[in-house]
């Protein structure tokens, strides 16, 4: 599978999350997923991050806005955001480690997606990332990430809040 930019960054389309219910549980505030759809079409993408951003139903944030703008440049018009943890926390030190997402329950989402985008950044949570990579192995051909081109190759995977619109979507190899 090859991906190519089809347009420059657009800043004029609505980024309005839905199915993004945040609720308080015995584990603290959690959000299981978040969806955003814009334009007509059916190019679906599942993104996987560390933990939920502050976006919620009807209200985007920097992370989701940047992510949607960059995948829009590649023709995608639907994002379902999943995370390693369901714990909502701006600082990573506040993540409740007991809120691991069960990715076995997300296989239908992964199966239906045209692309799975790794958006968890480069450092930390290695054991949890390996667990998710095991789940994604059968879907390896459609697993990508956002990378920054450097003189000596690429730096990847980038976290959406740290993206430049010059960054590129490239293949993410799962071994």
CSV table of C-alpha atoms in Angstrom, one decimal:
chain,number,residue,atom,x,y,z
A,1,UNK,CA,0.0,0.0,0.0
A,2,UNK,CA,1.4,3.4,-1.0
A,3,UNK,CA,0.2,6.7,0.4
A,4,UNK,CA,0.7,10.1,-1.3
A,5,UNK,CA,-0.3,13.6,-0.5
A,6,UNK,CA,-3.1,14.8,-2.6
A,7,UNK,CA,-3.3,18.4,-1.4
A,8,UNK,CA,-1.7,21.0,0.8
A,9,UNK,CA,-2.8,21.5,4.3
A,10,UNK,CA,-6.4,22.8,4.6
A,11,UNK,CA,-7.4,24.8,7.6
A,12,UNK,CA,-11.0,25.4,6.7
A,13,UNK,CA,-12.9,22.1,7.3
A,14,UNK,CA,-14.8,21.3,10.5
A,15,UNK,CA,-13.1,19.2,13.0
A,16,UNK,CA,-15.9,18.1,15.3
A,17,UNK,CA,-15.4,15.0,17.5
A,18,UNK,CA,-18.2,12.6,18.2
A,19,UNK,CA,-18.4,9.3,20.0
A,20,UNK,CA,-16.0,10.8,22.4
A,21,UNK,CA,-17.7,10.4,25.7
A,22,UNK,CA,-15.5,11.2,28.7
A,23,UNK,CA,-16.8,9.7,31.9
A,24,UNK,CA,-15.6,9.4,35.5
A,25,UNK,CA,-15.1,5.9,36.8
A,26,UNK,CA,-13.3,4.2,39.7
A,27,UNK,CA,-10.2,4.5,37.5
A,28,UNK,CA,-10.6,8.3,37.1
A,29,UNK,CA,-11.7,10.1,33.9
A,30,UNK,CA,-11.6,7.9,30.8
A,31,UNK,CA,-12.4,8.1,27.1
A,32,UNK,CA,-12.5,4.9,25.1
A,33,UNK,CA,-12.4,6.4,21.7
A,34,UNK,CA,-13.1,9.5,19.6
A,35,UNK,CA,-14.3,9.9,16.0
A,36,UNK,CA,-14.1,12.7,13.5
A,37,UNK,CA,-15.6,12.8,10.0
A,38,UNK,CA,-15.4,15.5,7.4
A,39,UNK,CA,-16.2,15.8,3.7
A,40,UNK,CA,-17.8,13.1,1.7
A,41,UNK,CA,-16.0,9.8,1.1
A,42,UNK,CA,-15.0,6.8,3.0
A,43,UNK,CA,-11.3,6.8,3.6
A,44,UNK,CA,-11.1,5.5,7.2
A,45,UNK,CA,-8.1,5.7,9.5
A,46,UNK,CA,-7.6,4.3,13.0
A,47,UNK,CA,-4.9,6.3,15.0
A,48,UNK,CA,-3.3,4.9,18.1
A,49,UNK,CA,-1.9,7.2,20.7
A,50,UNK,CA,-0.7,7.0,24.3
A,51,UNK,CA,-3.8,8.4,26.1
A,52,UNK,CA,-6.8,10.6,25.3
A,53,UNK,CA,-6.3,14.2,24.7
A,54,UNK,CA,-8.7,16.8,26.0
A,55,UNK,CA,-10.9,16.6,22.9
A,56,UNK,CA,-14.5,15.6,23.6
A,57,UNK,CA,-17.9,15.5,21.9
A,58,UNK,CA,-18.2,18.7,19.8
A,59,UNK,CA,-14.8,20.1,20.8
A,60,UNK,CA,-11.5,19.4,19.2
A,61,UNK,CA,-8.0,20.2,20.6
A,62,UNK,CA,-4.5,20.8,19.2
A,63,UNK,CA,-3.7,17.0,19.0
A,64,UNK,CA,-6.8,16.1,17.0
A,65,UNK,CA,-6.9,19.2,14.9
A,66,UNK,CA,-3.3,18.6,13.7
A,67,UNK,CA,-3.9,14.9,13.2
A,68,UNK,CA,-7.0,15.5,11.1
A,69,UNK,CA,-5.3,18.2,9.0
A,70,UNK,CA,-2.3,16.0,8.2
A,71,UNK,CA,-4.3,12.9,7.3
A,72,UNK,CA,-6.7,15.1,5.2
A,73,UNK,CA,-3.7,16.0,3.0
A,74,UNK,CA,-3.6,12.2,2.1
A,75,UNK,CA,-7.3,12.1,1.3
A,76,UNK,CA,-8.5,10.5,4.5
A,77,UNK,CA,-11.8,12.0,5.9
A,78,UNK,CA,-12.6,9.8,8.9
A,79,UNK,CA,-10.4,9.2,12.0
A,80,UNK,CA,-11.1,6.9,14.9
A,81,UNK,CA,-8.7,7.7,17.7
A,82,UNK,CA,-7.8,4.9,20.1
A,83,UNK,CA,-5.1,4.9,22.8
A,84,UNK,CA,-2.9,2.6,24.8
A,85,UNK,CA,-4.6,3.9,27.9
A,86,UNK,CA,-8.2,5.2,28.3
A,87,UNK,CA,-7.1,7.5,31.1
A,88,UNK,CA,-7.6,11.2,30.3
A,89,UNK,CA,-4.6,13.2,31.5
A,90,UNK,CA,-2.7,16.1,30.0
A,91,UNK,CA,0.6,15.3,31.7
A,92,UNK,CA,1.6,11.7,31.1
A,93,UNK,CA,2.5,11.4,34.8
A,94,UNK,CA,-1.3,11.5,35.5
A,95,UNK,CA,-2.1,8.5,33.4
A,96,UNK,CA,-3.8,5.7,35.3
A,97,UNK,CA,-1.9,2.6,34.2
A,98,UNK,CA,-4.9,0.4,35.1
A,99,UNK,CA,-6.9,1.7,32.1
A,100,UNK,CA,-5.2,-0.3,29.3
A,101,UNK,CA,-7.3,-0.5,26.2
A,102,UNK,CA,-8.2,-4.1,25.2
A,103,UNK,CA,-7.2,-4.0,21.5
A,104,UNK,CA,-8.7,-7.5,21.0
A,105,UNK,CA,-12.0,-5.7,21.3
A,106,UNK,CA,-11.0,-3.1,18.6
A,107,UNK,CA,-10.3,-5.7,15.9
A,108,UNK,CA,-13.4,-4.7,13.9
A,109,UNK,CA,-12.3,-1.1,13.9
A,110,UNK,CA,-8.8,-2.1,12.7
A,111,UNK,CA,-10.2,-4.5,10.1
A,112,UNK,CA,-12.5,-1.8,8.6
A,113,UNK,CA,-9.8,0.9,8.5
A,114,UNK,CA,-8.0,1.7,5.3
A,115,UNK,CA,-5.0,2.7,7.4
A,116,UNK,CA,-3.8,2.2,11.0
A,117,UNK,CA,-1.7,5.2,12.0
A,118,UNK,CA,0.8,4.9,14.9
A,119,UNK,CA,0.7,8.2,16.7
A,120,UNK,CA,2.2,7.4,20.1
A,121,UNK,CA,5.4,9.3,19.8
A,122,UNK,CA,8.9,7.9,20.0
A,123,UNK,CA,9.8,7.2,23.6
A,124,UNK,CA,8.3,5.3,26.5
A,125,UNK,CA,5.6,2.6,27.1
A,126,UNK,CA,7.7,0.0,25.2
A,127,UNK,CA,6.0,-3.0,26.8
A,128,UNK,CA,2.5,-1.7,26.0
A,129,UNK,CA,3.6,-0.8,22.4
A,130,UNK,CA,4.9,-4.3,21.9
A,131,UNK,CA,1.6,-5.7,23.0
A,132,UNK,CA,-0.3,-3.6,20.5
A,133,UNK,CA,2.2,-4.5,17.7
A,134,UNK,CA,1.4,-8.1,18.3
A,135,UNK,CA,-2.3,-7.4,17.7
A,136,UNK,CA,-1.4,-5.4,14.6
A,137,UNK,CA,0.8,-8.0,13.0
A,138,UNK,CA,-1.9,-9.5,10.7
A,139,UNK,CA,-2.6,-5.9,9.5
A,140,UNK,CA,1.0,-4.9,8.9
A,141,UNK,CA,0.5,-3.9,5.3
A,142,UNK,CA,-1.8,-1.0,6.4
A,143,UNK,CA,0.2,0.2,9.5
A,144,UNK,CA,1.9,3.6,9.0
A,145,UNK,CA,3.1,6.5,11.1
A,146,UNK,CA,3.9,10.2,10.7
A,147,UNK,CA,7.6,10.9,10.3
A,148,UNK,CA,9.9,13.9,10.1
A,149,UNK,CA,12.5,13.7,7.3
A,150,UNK,CA,16.1,14.2,8.4
A,151,UNK,CA,19.3,14.2,6.6
A,152,UNK,CA,20.1,10.7,7.8
A,153,UNK,CA,16.6,9.2,7.3
A,154,UNK,CA,13.4,9.7,9.3
A,155,UNK,CA,12.5,10.4,12.9
A,156,UNK,CA,9.3,8.5,13.7
A,157,UNK,CA,6.6,7.9,14.9
A,158,UNK,CA,5.6,11.5,15.7
A,159,UNK,CA,3.0,12.5,18.2
A,160,UNK,CA,0.2,14.6,16.6
A,161,UNK,CA,0.7,17.6,18.9
A,162,UNK,CA,4.3,17.8,17.7
A,163,UNK,CA,3.6,17.6,14.0
A,164,UNK,CA,4.7,19.9,11.3
A,165,UNK,CA,2.6,19.9,8.2
A,166,UNK,CA,5.8,19.1,6.3
A,167,UNK,CA,6.0,15.7,8.1
A,168,UNK,CA,5.1,12.7,6.0
A,169,UNK,CA,3.1,9.5,6.4
A,170,UNK,CA,5.4,6.5,5.9
A,171,UNK,CA,5.2,2.8,6.4
A,172,UNK,CA,5.7,1.6,10.0
A,173,UNK,CA,7.2,-1.9,10.0
A,174,UNK,CA,6.1,-4.3,12.7
A,175,UNK,CA,8.6,-7.0,13.4
